[in-house]
PDB file of C-alpha atoms in Angstrom:
ATOM      1  CA  MET Q   1     -27.163 -40.001 -29.990  1.00 45.00           C
ATOM      2  CA  ASN Q   2     -28.667 -36.547 -29.538  1.00 50.00           C
ATOM      3  CA  VAL Q   3     -28.003 -36.958 -25.528  1.00 45.00           C
ATOM      4  CA  LEU Q   4     -24.436 -37.840 -26.138  1.00 43.00           C
ATOM      5  CA  LEU Q   5     -23.758 -35.110 -28.834  1.00 43.00           C
ATOM      6  CA  LYS Q   6     -25.213 -32.556 -26.342  1.00 47.00           C
ATOM      7  CA  PHE Q   7     -23.038 -33.775 -23.587  1.00 41.00           C
ATOM      8  CA  LEU Q   8     -19.735 -33.704 -25.650  1.00 39.00           C
ATOM      9  CA  VAL Q   9     -20.739 -30.111 -26.900  1.00 40.00           C
ATOM     10  CA  GLY Q  10     -21.200 -29.139 -23.365  1.00 48.00           C
ATOM     11  CA  MET Q  11     -17.817 -30.473 -22.242  1.00 43.00           C
ATOM     12  CA  LEU Q  12     -16.098 -28.877 -25.009  1.00 40.00           C
ATOM     13  CA  ALA Q  13     -17.665 -25.498 -24.292  1.00 43.00           C
ATOM     14  CA  CYS Q  14     -16.804 -26.086 -20.495  1.00 43.00           C
ATOM     15  CA  SER Q  15     -13.239 -26.783 -21.450  1.00 42.00           C
ATOM     16  CA  GLY Q  16     -12.934 -23.931 -23.560  1.00 43.00           C
ATOM     17  CA  PHE Q  17     -14.299 -21.601 -20.660  1.00 37.00           C
ATOM     18  CA  ILE Q  18     -11.447 -23.045 -18.428  1.00 38.00           C
ATOM     19  CA  LYS Q  19      -8.907 -22.558 -20.789  1.00 39.00           C
ATOM     20  CA  ALA Q  20     -10.115 -18.776 -21.429  1.00 37.00           C
ATOM     21  CA  ALA Q  21     -10.102 -18.142 -17.923  1.00 41.00           C
ATOM     22  CA  ALA Q  22      -6.612 -19.620 -17.443  1.00 45.00           C
ATOM     23  CA  ASP Q  23      -5.398 -17.774 -20.153  1.00 52.00           C
ATOM     24  CA  SER Q  24      -7.124 -14.341 -19.191  1.00 72.00           C
ATOM     25  CA  LYS Q  25      -5.020 -11.216 -19.498  1.00 92.00           C
ATOM     26  CA  VAL Q  26      -7.212  -9.356 -17.502  1.00 96.00           C
ATOM     27  CA  LEU Q  27      -6.002  -9.376 -13.588  1.00 97.00           C
ATOM     28  CA  THR Q  28      -8.136  -7.887 -10.584  1.00 98.00           C
ATOM     29  CA  PHE Q  29      -5.989  -6.448  -7.751  1.00 98.00           C
ATOM     30  CA  ALA Q  30      -7.095  -4.924  -4.548  1.00 98.00           C
ATOM     31  CA  SER Q  31      -5.711  -1.304  -3.166  1.00 98.00           C
ATOM     32  CA  LEU Q  32      -6.908   1.212  -0.800  1.00 96.00           C
ATOM     33  CA  ASP Q  33      -7.257   5.090  -1.108  1.00 95.00           C
ATOM     34  CA  TRP Q  34      -3.738   5.908  -0.083  1.00 96.00           C
ATOM     35  CA  PRO Q  35      -3.152   9.121  -2.183  1.00 94.00           C
ATOM     36  CA  PRO Q  36      -0.919   9.983  -4.051  1.00 94.00           C
ATOM     37  CA  TYR Q  37       0.093   6.370  -4.499  1.00 96.00           C
ATOM     38  CA  THR Q  38      -3.305   4.927  -4.905  1.00 96.00           C
ATOM     39  CA  GLY Q  39      -6.843   6.005  -4.896  1.00 95.00           C
ATOM     40  CA  SER Q  40     -10.097   5.368  -6.702  1.00 95.00           C
ATOM     41  CA  THR Q  41     -10.646   9.131  -7.520  1.00 93.00           C
ATOM     42  CA  LEU Q  42      -7.014   9.880  -8.505  1.00 93.00           C
ATOM     43  CA  SER Q  43      -5.871  10.350 -12.167  1.00 89.00           C
ATOM     44  CA  ASP Q  44      -4.542   6.916 -13.102  1.00 92.00           C
ATOM     45  CA  GLN Q  45      -5.648   5.788  -9.612  1.00 96.00           C
ATOM     46  CA  GLY Q  46      -2.344   7.007  -8.254  1.00 95.00           C
ATOM     47  CA  GLY Q  47       1.263   6.863  -8.841  1.00 96.00           C
ATOM     48  CA  SER Q  48       1.839   3.161  -7.737  1.00 97.00           C
ATOM     49  CA  SER Q  49      -1.311   1.967  -9.603  1.00 97.00           C
ATOM     50  CA  GLU Q  50       0.122   3.724 -12.810  1.00 97.00           C
ATOM     51  CA  VAL Q  51       3.377   1.665 -12.262  1.00 98.00           C
ATOM     52  CA  VAL Q  52       1.651  -1.657 -11.748  1.00 98.00           C
ATOM     53  CA  ARG Q  53      -0.629  -0.854 -14.880  1.00 97.00           C
ATOM     54  CA  ALA Q  54       2.129   0.176 -17.102  1.00 98.00           C
ATOM     55  CA  ALA Q  55       4.269  -2.932 -16.218  1.00 98.00           C
ATOM     56  CA  PHE Q  56       1.783  -5.403 -16.879  1.00 98.00           C
ATOM     57  CA  LYS Q  57       0.651  -3.614 -19.922  1.00 98.00           C
ATOM     58  CA  ALA Q  58       4.154  -4.118 -21.291  1.00 98.00           C
ATOM     59  CA  MET Q  59       3.730  -7.783 -20.882  1.00 97.00           C
ATOM     60  CA  GLY Q  60       0.168  -7.748 -22.562  1.00 97.00           C
ATOM     61  CA  TYR Q  61      -2.048  -7.781 -19.485  1.00 98.00           C
ATOM     62  CA  GLU Q  62      -4.765  -5.561 -18.351  1.00 97.00           C
ATOM     63  CA  VAL Q  63      -4.923  -4.700 -14.770  1.00 98.00           C
ATOM     64  CA  ARG Q  64      -8.306  -3.551 -12.893  1.00 98.00           C
ATOM     65  CA  ILE Q  65      -8.024  -2.361  -9.274  1.00 98.00           C
ATOM     66  CA  LYS Q  66     -10.485  -2.477  -6.728  1.00 98.00           C
ATOM     67  CA  PHE Q  67     -10.422  -0.145  -3.905  1.00 98.00           C
ATOM     68  CA  TYR Q  68     -11.271  -1.240  -0.143  1.00 97.00           C
ATOM     69  CA  PRO Q  69     -10.250  -0.134   3.365  1.00 95.00           C
ATOM     70  CA  TRP Q  70      -6.898  -1.512   3.884  1.00 94.00           C
ATOM     71  CA  VAL Q  71      -7.884  -4.522   6.059  1.00 93.00           C
ATOM     72  CA  ARG Q  72     -10.149  -5.689   3.817  1.00 96.00           C
ATOM     73  CA  ALA Q  73      -7.989  -5.250   0.751  1.00 97.00           C
ATOM     74  CA  ILE Q  74      -5.537  -7.629   2.287  1.00 96.00           C
ATOM     75  CA  LYS Q  75      -8.456 -10.213   3.017  1.00 96.00           C
ATOM     76  CA  MET Q  76      -9.599  -9.848  -0.477  1.00 96.00           C
ATOM     77  CA  ALA Q  77      -6.119 -10.906  -1.918  1.00 96.00           C
ATOM     78  CA  GLU Q  78      -5.841 -13.723   0.498  1.00 94.00           C
ATOM     79  CA  LYS Q  79      -9.394 -15.160   0.325  1.00 94.00           C
ATOM     80  CA  ASP Q  80     -11.212 -14.118  -2.929  1.00 96.00           C
ATOM     81  CA  ALA Q  81     -10.204 -16.266  -5.911  1.00 95.00           C
ATOM     82  CA  ASN Q  82     -10.537 -13.636  -8.288  1.00 95.00           C
ATOM     83  CA  THR Q  83      -8.387 -11.053  -6.626  1.00 97.00           C
ATOM     84  CA  MET Q  84      -4.840 -11.838  -7.395  1.00 97.00           C
ATOM     85  CA  ALA Q  85      -2.914  -9.453  -5.161  1.00 98.00           C
ATOM     86  CA  TYR Q  86      -3.003  -6.214  -3.081  1.00 98.00           C
ATOM     87  CA  PHE Q  87      -0.814  -3.163  -3.095  1.00 98.00           C
ATOM     88  CA  PRO Q  88       1.019  -1.129  -2.181  1.00 97.00           C
ATOM     89  CA  GLU Q  89       2.866  -2.902   0.665  1.00 97.00           C
ATOM     90  CA  TYR Q  90       5.889  -2.732   2.646  1.00 96.00           C
ATOM     91  CA  SER Q  91       8.276  -5.739   3.062  1.00 95.00           C
ATOM     92  CA  SER Q  92       8.383  -7.215   6.494  1.00 93.00           C
ATOM     93  CA  GLU Q  93       9.096 -10.964   7.877  1.00 92.00           C
ATOM     94  CA  GLU Q  94       5.191 -11.393   8.447  1.00 92.00           C
ATOM     95  CA  VAL Q  95       4.509 -10.038   5.094  1.00 94.00           C
ATOM     96  CA  LYS Q  96       6.719 -12.548   3.469  1.00 94.00           C
ATOM     97  CA  GLN Q  97       5.075 -15.629   5.123  1.00 93.00           C
ATOM     98  CA  ARG Q  98       1.713 -14.777   3.715  1.00 91.00           C
ATOM     99  CA  CYS Q  99       2.892 -13.287   0.299  1.00 94.00           C
ATOM    100  CA  ALA Q 100       4.699 -13.722  -2.974  1.00 95.00           C
ATOM    101  CA  LEU Q 101       6.108 -10.114  -2.766  1.00 96.00           C
ATOM    102  CA  SER Q 102       6.915  -8.626  -6.105  1.00 97.00           C
ATOM    103  CA  THR Q 103      10.254  -6.480  -7.114  1.00 97.00           C
ATOM    104  CA  SER Q 104      10.010  -3.015  -5.939  1.00 97.00           C
ATOM    105  CA  ILE Q 105       7.313  -0.835  -7.695  1.00 98.00           C
ATOM    106  CA  GLY Q 106       8.779   2.352  -6.422  1.00 96.00           C
ATOM    107  CA  ARG Q 107       9.939   3.871  -2.988  1.00 94.00           C
ATOM    108  CA  GLY Q 108       8.630   6.369  -0.614  1.00 93.00           C
ATOM    109  CA  PRO Q 109       9.437   8.149   2.771  1.00 96.00           C
ATOM    110  CA  LEU Q 110       8.215   7.088   6.062  1.00 98.00           C
ATOM    111  CA  GLY Q 111       8.105   9.810   8.743  1.00 98.00           C
ATOM    112  CA  LEU Q 112       6.490  11.371  11.734  1.00 98.00           C
ATOM    113  CA  ALA Q 113       3.946  13.924  11.949  1.00 98.00           C
ATOM    114  CA  GLN Q 114       4.292  16.217  15.035  1.00 98.00           C
ATOM    115  CA  ARG Q 115       2.450  19.287  16.456  1.00 98.00           C
ATOM    116  CA  LYS Q 116       4.215  22.385  15.476  1.00 97.00           C
ATOM    117  CA  ASN Q 117       3.940  23.680  19.357  1.00 97.00           C
ATOM    118  CA  LYS Q 118       5.607  20.323  20.607  1.00 96.00           C
ATOM    119  CA  PRO Q 119       8.069  19.241  18.057  1.00 96.00           C
ATOM    120  CA  VAL Q 120      10.286  16.103  18.781  1.00 97.00           C
ATOM    121  CA  GLN Q 121      14.011  15.645  18.816  1.00 96.00           C
ATOM    122  CA  TRP Q 122      15.030  12.182  18.514  1.00 97.00           C
ATOM    123  CA  LYS Q 123      18.227  10.390  17.153  1.00 96.00           C
ATOM    124  CA  ASP Q 124      17.558   6.901  17.737  1.00 95.00           C
ATOM    125  CA  ILE Q 125      14.286   4.697  17.402  1.00 96.00           C
ATOM    126  CA  LYS Q 126      14.731   3.899  21.052  1.00 97.00           C
ATOM    127  CA  ASP Q 127      13.920   7.569  21.728  1.00 98.00           C
ATOM    128  CA  LEU Q 128      10.287   7.291  20.661  1.00 98.00           C
ATOM    129  CA  SER Q 129       9.641   5.135  23.564  1.00 97.00           C
ATOM    130  CA  GLN Q 130       9.025   8.271  25.824  1.00 97.00           C
ATOM    131  CA  TRP Q 131       6.101   9.313  23.559  1.00 98.00           C
ATOM    132  CA  THR Q 132       2.763   7.616  22.372  1.00 98.00           C
ATOM    133  CA  VAL Q 133       2.846   7.031  18.447  1.00 98.00           C
ATOM    134  CA  GLY Q 134      -0.066   7.007  16.222  1.00 98.00           C
ATOM    135  CA  VAL Q 135      -0.053   4.071  13.704  1.00 98.00           C
ATOM    136  CA  VAL Q 136      -2.666   2.700  11.038  1.00 96.00           C
ATOM    137  CA  GLN Q 137      -3.969  -0.817  11.996  1.00 93.00           C
ATOM    138  CA  ASP Q 138      -2.149  -3.475  10.160  1.00 92.00           C
ATOM    139  CA  TYR Q 139       0.277  -1.190   8.357  1.00 95.00           C
ATOM    140  CA  VAL Q 140       3.920  -2.176   8.469  1.00 95.00           C
ATOM    141  CA  ASN Q 141       6.254   0.411   9.872  1.00 97.00           C
ATOM    142  CA  THR Q 142       9.801  -0.420  10.477  1.00 96.00           C
ATOM    143  CA  ALA Q 143      11.213  -3.674  11.286  1.00 95.00           C
ATOM    144  CA  GLU Q 144      12.732  -2.259  14.524  1.00 97.00           C
ATOM    145  CA  PHE Q 145       9.879  -0.037  15.358  1.00 98.00           C
ATOM    146  CA  ASP Q 146       7.506  -2.832  15.049  1.00 97.00           C
ATOM    147  CA  GLN Q 147       9.494  -5.069  17.113  1.00 97.00           C
ATOM    148  CA  ARG Q 148       9.596  -2.735  19.857  1.00 98.00           C
ATOM    149  CA  VAL Q 149       5.649  -2.465  19.807  1.00 98.00           C
ATOM    150  CA  ALA Q 150       5.338  -6.111  19.899  1.00 97.00           C
ATOM    151  CA  SER Q 151       7.726  -6.425  22.848  1.00 97.00           C
ATOM    152  CA  GLY Q 152       5.962  -3.869  24.712  1.00 97.00           C
ATOM    153  CA  LYS Q 153       8.485  -1.271  24.601  1.00 98.00           C
ATOM    154  CA  GLN Q 154       6.916   1.222  22.369  1.00 98.00           C
ATOM    155  CA  ARG Q 155       3.383   2.846  23.248  1.00 98.00           C
ATOM    156  CA  VAL Q 156       1.350   3.123  20.155  1.00 98.00           C
ATOM    157  CA  ASP Q 157      -2.314   4.065  19.475  1.00 98.00           C
ATOM    158  CA  LYS Q 158      -4.177   2.391  16.453  1.00 97.00           C
ATOM    159  CA  SER Q 159      -6.224   4.112  13.789  1.00 96.00           C
ATOM    160  CA  VAL Q 160      -8.377   2.821  10.961  1.00 94.00           C
ATOM    161  CA  ASP Q 161      -6.395   5.286   8.530  1.00 94.00           C
ATOM    162  CA  ASP Q 162      -4.123   8.301   8.347  1.00 96.00           C
ATOM    163  CA  VAL Q 163      -6.863  10.845   8.369  1.00 96.00           C
ATOM    164  CA  VAL Q 164      -8.129   9.460  11.950  1.00 96.00           C
ATOM    165  CA  ASN Q 165      -4.444   9.276  13.027  1.00 97.00           C
ATOM    166  CA  LEU Q 166      -3.596  12.924  12.206  1.00 97.00           C
ATOM    167  CA  PHE Q 167      -6.879  14.088  13.913  1.00 96.00           C
ATOM    168  CA  LYS Q 168      -5.763  12.422  17.006  1.00 97.00           C
ATOM    169  CA  LEU Q 169      -2.481  13.883  16.763  1.00 98.00           C
ATOM    170  CA  ALA Q 170      -4.038  17.652  16.357  1.00 97.00           C
ATOM    171  CA  ASN Q 171      -6.348  16.777  19.259  1.00 96.00           C
ATOM    172  CA  SER Q 172      -3.228  15.609  21.525  1.00 97.00           C
ATOM    173  CA  ARG Q 173      -4.388  12.160  21.751  1.00 97.00           C
ATOM    174  CA  VAL Q 174      -1.156  10.865  20.445  1.00 98.00           C
ATOM    175  CA  ASP Q 175       2.419  12.667  20.467  1.00 98.00           C
ATOM    176  CA  LEU Q 176       3.457  11.658  17.095  1.00 98.00           C
ATOM    177  CA  ALA Q 177       1.940   9.759  14.012  1.00 98.00           C
ATOM    178  CA  ILE Q 178       3.647   7.684  11.641  1.00 98.00           C
ATOM    179  CA  ILE Q 179       2.995   8.769   7.828  1.00 98.00           C
ATOM    180  CA  ASP Q 180       4.439   9.047   4.455  1.00 97.00           C
ATOM    181  CA  PRO Q 181       5.295  12.584   3.962  1.00 96.00           C
ATOM    182  CA  TYR Q 182       3.750  12.672   0.477  1.00 95.00           C
ATOM    183  CA  VAL Q 183       0.539  11.344   1.918  1.00 96.00           C
ATOM    184  CA  PHE Q 184       0.618  13.993   4.763  1.00 96.00           C
ATOM    185  CA  ALA Q 185       0.987  16.717   2.032  1.00 94.00           C
ATOM    186  CA  TYR Q 186      -1.775  15.242  -0.051  1.00 94.00           C
ATOM    187  CA  LEU Q 187      -4.233  15.089   2.999  1.00 95.00           C
ATOM    188  CA  ILE Q 188      -3.315  18.752   3.997  1.00 94.00           C
ATOM    189  CA  MET Q 189      -4.181  19.767   0.377  1.00 92.00           C
ATOM    190  CA  HIS Q 190      -7.324  17.759  -0.288  1.00 92.00           C
ATOM    191  CA  ASP Q 191      -8.928  16.364   2.781  1.00 93.00           C
ATOM    192  CA  ARG Q 192     -11.303  18.644   4.528  1.00 93.00           C
ATOM    193  CA  GLU Q 193     -10.667  17.352   8.002  1.00 91.00           C
ATOM    194  CA  VAL Q 194      -6.951  17.391   7.674  1.00 95.00           C
ATOM    195  CA  SER Q 195      -6.909  20.982   5.910  1.00 95.00           C
ATOM    196  CA  ALA Q 196      -8.880  22.351   9.193  1.00 96.00           C
ATOM    197  CA  VAL Q 197      -6.033  21.151  11.358  1.00 96.00           C
ATOM    198  CA  SER Q 198      -3.068  21.466   9.304  1.00 95.00           C
ATOM    199  CA  SER Q 199      -1.625  24.766  10.785  1.00 97.00           C
ATOM    200  CA  GLN Q 200      -1.181  22.616  13.818  1.00 97.00           C
ATOM    201  CA  LEU Q 201       0.857  19.835  12.068  1.00 98.00           C
ATOM    202  CA  SER Q 202       4.120  19.303  10.589  1.00 98.00           C
ATOM    203  CA  ILE Q 203       6.508  16.613   9.600  1.00 98.00           C
ATOM    204  CA  ASN Q 204       9.429  15.891  11.943  1.00 98.00           C
ATOM    205  CA  SER Q 205      12.777  16.651  10.024  1.00 95.00           C
ATOM    206  CA  LYS Q 206      14.149  13.079  10.642  1.00 97.00           C
ATOM    207  CA  LEU Q 207      12.691  10.376   8.580  1.00 97.00           C
ATOM    208  CA  LEU Q 208      12.025   6.806   9.970  1.00 97.00           C
ATOM    209  CA  GLU Q 209      13.186   5.338   6.859  1.00 96.00           C
ATOM    210  CA  GLU Q 210      12.935   5.335   3.127  1.00 96.00           C
ATOM    211  CA  LYS Q 211      10.754   2.299   2.012  1.00 96.00           C
ATOM    212  CA  ASP Q 212      10.362   0.166  -1.049  1.00 97.00           C
ATOM    213  CA  LEU Q 213       6.624  -0.506  -2.126  1.00 97.00           C
ATOM    214  CA  TYR Q 214       5.634  -3.792  -3.495  1.00 98.00           C
ATOM    215  CA  VAL Q 215       2.818  -5.961  -4.890  1.00 98.00           C
ATOM    216  CA  CYS Q 216       1.703  -8.729  -2.474  1.00 98.00           C
ATOM    217  CA  PHE Q 217       0.587 -11.686  -4.513  1.00 98.00           C
ATOM    218  CA  LYS Q 218      -1.128 -14.948  -3.357  1.00 96.00           C
ATOM    219  CA  LYS Q 219       1.516 -17.372  -2.121  1.00 94.00           C
ATOM    220  CA  THR Q 220       0.787 -19.661  -4.701  1.00 95.00           C
ATOM    221  CA  ALA Q 221       2.248 -21.108  -8.191  1.00 95.00           C
ATOM    222  CA  GLU Q 222       0.058 -18.469  -9.947  1.00 95.00           C
ATOM    223  CA  GLY Q 223       0.975 -15.813  -7.594  1.00 96.00           C
ATOM    224  CA  GLN Q 224       4.638 -16.425  -8.280  1.00 96.00           C
ATOM    225  CA  ARG Q 225       4.168 -16.538 -11.928  1.00 97.00           C
ATOM    226  CA  LEU Q 226       2.420 -13.007 -11.939  1.00 97.00           C
ATOM    227  CA  ALA Q 227       5.239 -11.849  -9.612  1.00 97.00           C
ATOM    228  CA  ALA Q 228       7.604 -12.917 -12.112  1.00 98.00           C
ATOM    229  CA  ILE Q 229       5.567 -11.381 -15.265  1.00 98.00           C
ATOM    230  CA  LEU Q 230       5.609  -8.031 -13.115  1.00 98.00           C
ATOM    231  CA  GLU Q 231       9.230  -8.127 -12.860  1.00 98.00           C
ATOM    232  CA  GLN Q 232       9.917  -8.407 -16.417  1.00 98.00           C
ATOM    233  CA  GLY Q 233       7.386  -5.742 -16.950  1.00 98.00           C
ATOM    234  CA  ILE Q 234       9.073  -3.469 -14.418  1.00 98.00           C
ATOM    235  CA  ARG Q 235      12.350  -3.639 -16.496  1.00 97.00           C
ATOM    236  CA  LYS Q 236      10.451  -2.375 -19.599  1.00 98.00           C
ATOM    237  CA  ILE Q 237       9.329   0.876 -18.128  1.00 97.00           C
ATOM    238  CA  ASP Q 238      10.972   3.733 -16.160  1.00 96.00           C
ATOM    239  CA  VAL Q 239       9.412   3.463 -12.602  1.00 96.00           C
ATOM    240  CA  ALA Q 240      11.388   6.219 -11.052  1.00 93.00           C
ATOM    241  CA  ARG Q 241      10.276   8.739 -13.808  1.00 93.00           C
ATOM    242  CA  ILE Q 242       6.465   7.640 -13.443  1.00 93.00           C
ATOM    243  CA  MET Q 243       6.544   7.928  -9.595  1.00 92.00           C
ATOM    244  CA  ARG Q 244       8.703  11.230  -9.690  1.00 89.00           C
ATOM    245  CA  ASN Q 245       6.102  12.878 -12.289  1.00 86.00           C
ATOM    246  CA  TYR Q 246       2.989  11.923 -10.237  1.00 85.00           C
ATOM    247  CA  ILE Q 247       4.720  12.764  -6.484  1.00 81.00           C
ATOM    248  CA  SER Q 248       6.005  16.144  -7.769  1.00 78.00           C
ATOM    249  CA  ASN Q 249       2.496  17.492  -7.575  1.00 67.00           C
ATOM    250  CA  TYR Q 250       2.298  16.823  -3.704  1.00 60.00           C
ATOM    251  CA  ARG Q 251       5.591  18.288  -2.603  1.00 57.00           C
TER     252      ARG Q 251
END
């Protein structure tokens, strides 16, 4: 009887643990240092982090964010059972194949950094083919630009992050560098390496695109459930106000 009783108690404890895990209101997400949108040392961990956290808080959930290099953040969300999503991500056909994308958590511009002594004039994305463009590895850019890269019509040079990309630009190793202008402004203000070459760089007056930002959930029933919860939470908060207040510091 003692053995049977211990077995039953153990089973009940185990089932209680499983139920508690399933009912957990604490979610772990992966992100990267991409200020001012996300960052481990930023207030509220960045504007996009503040939006995600506020939306889930409105639905009774707590969000904990762990920061990694971008490629690892993606892999953590795909492979680690305890990491439910990564953000912020741009939408693309490839991303939609592997993610349950959320509703938009905000918007950001995508532009081109250039050297001040060699400003670039362009009208159409095809015009960029005459230059080598610096990009960050595994970042989504624009659909047309990425298609041209894939088909060999656009020369690119890949870097691990925006800082390396801008350093290459300043040293004439690339002609242009794709970057969000707010990220560019933040790095000029706060990154020592970029500040040192900032007098040589500027943002091209023509933007590539205004991009929506998303959370990329696991493409599972649970991921889709969390995406739906986030969508409900987004309706309860003012995303534009949160982002505007945060981003305004880096204009």
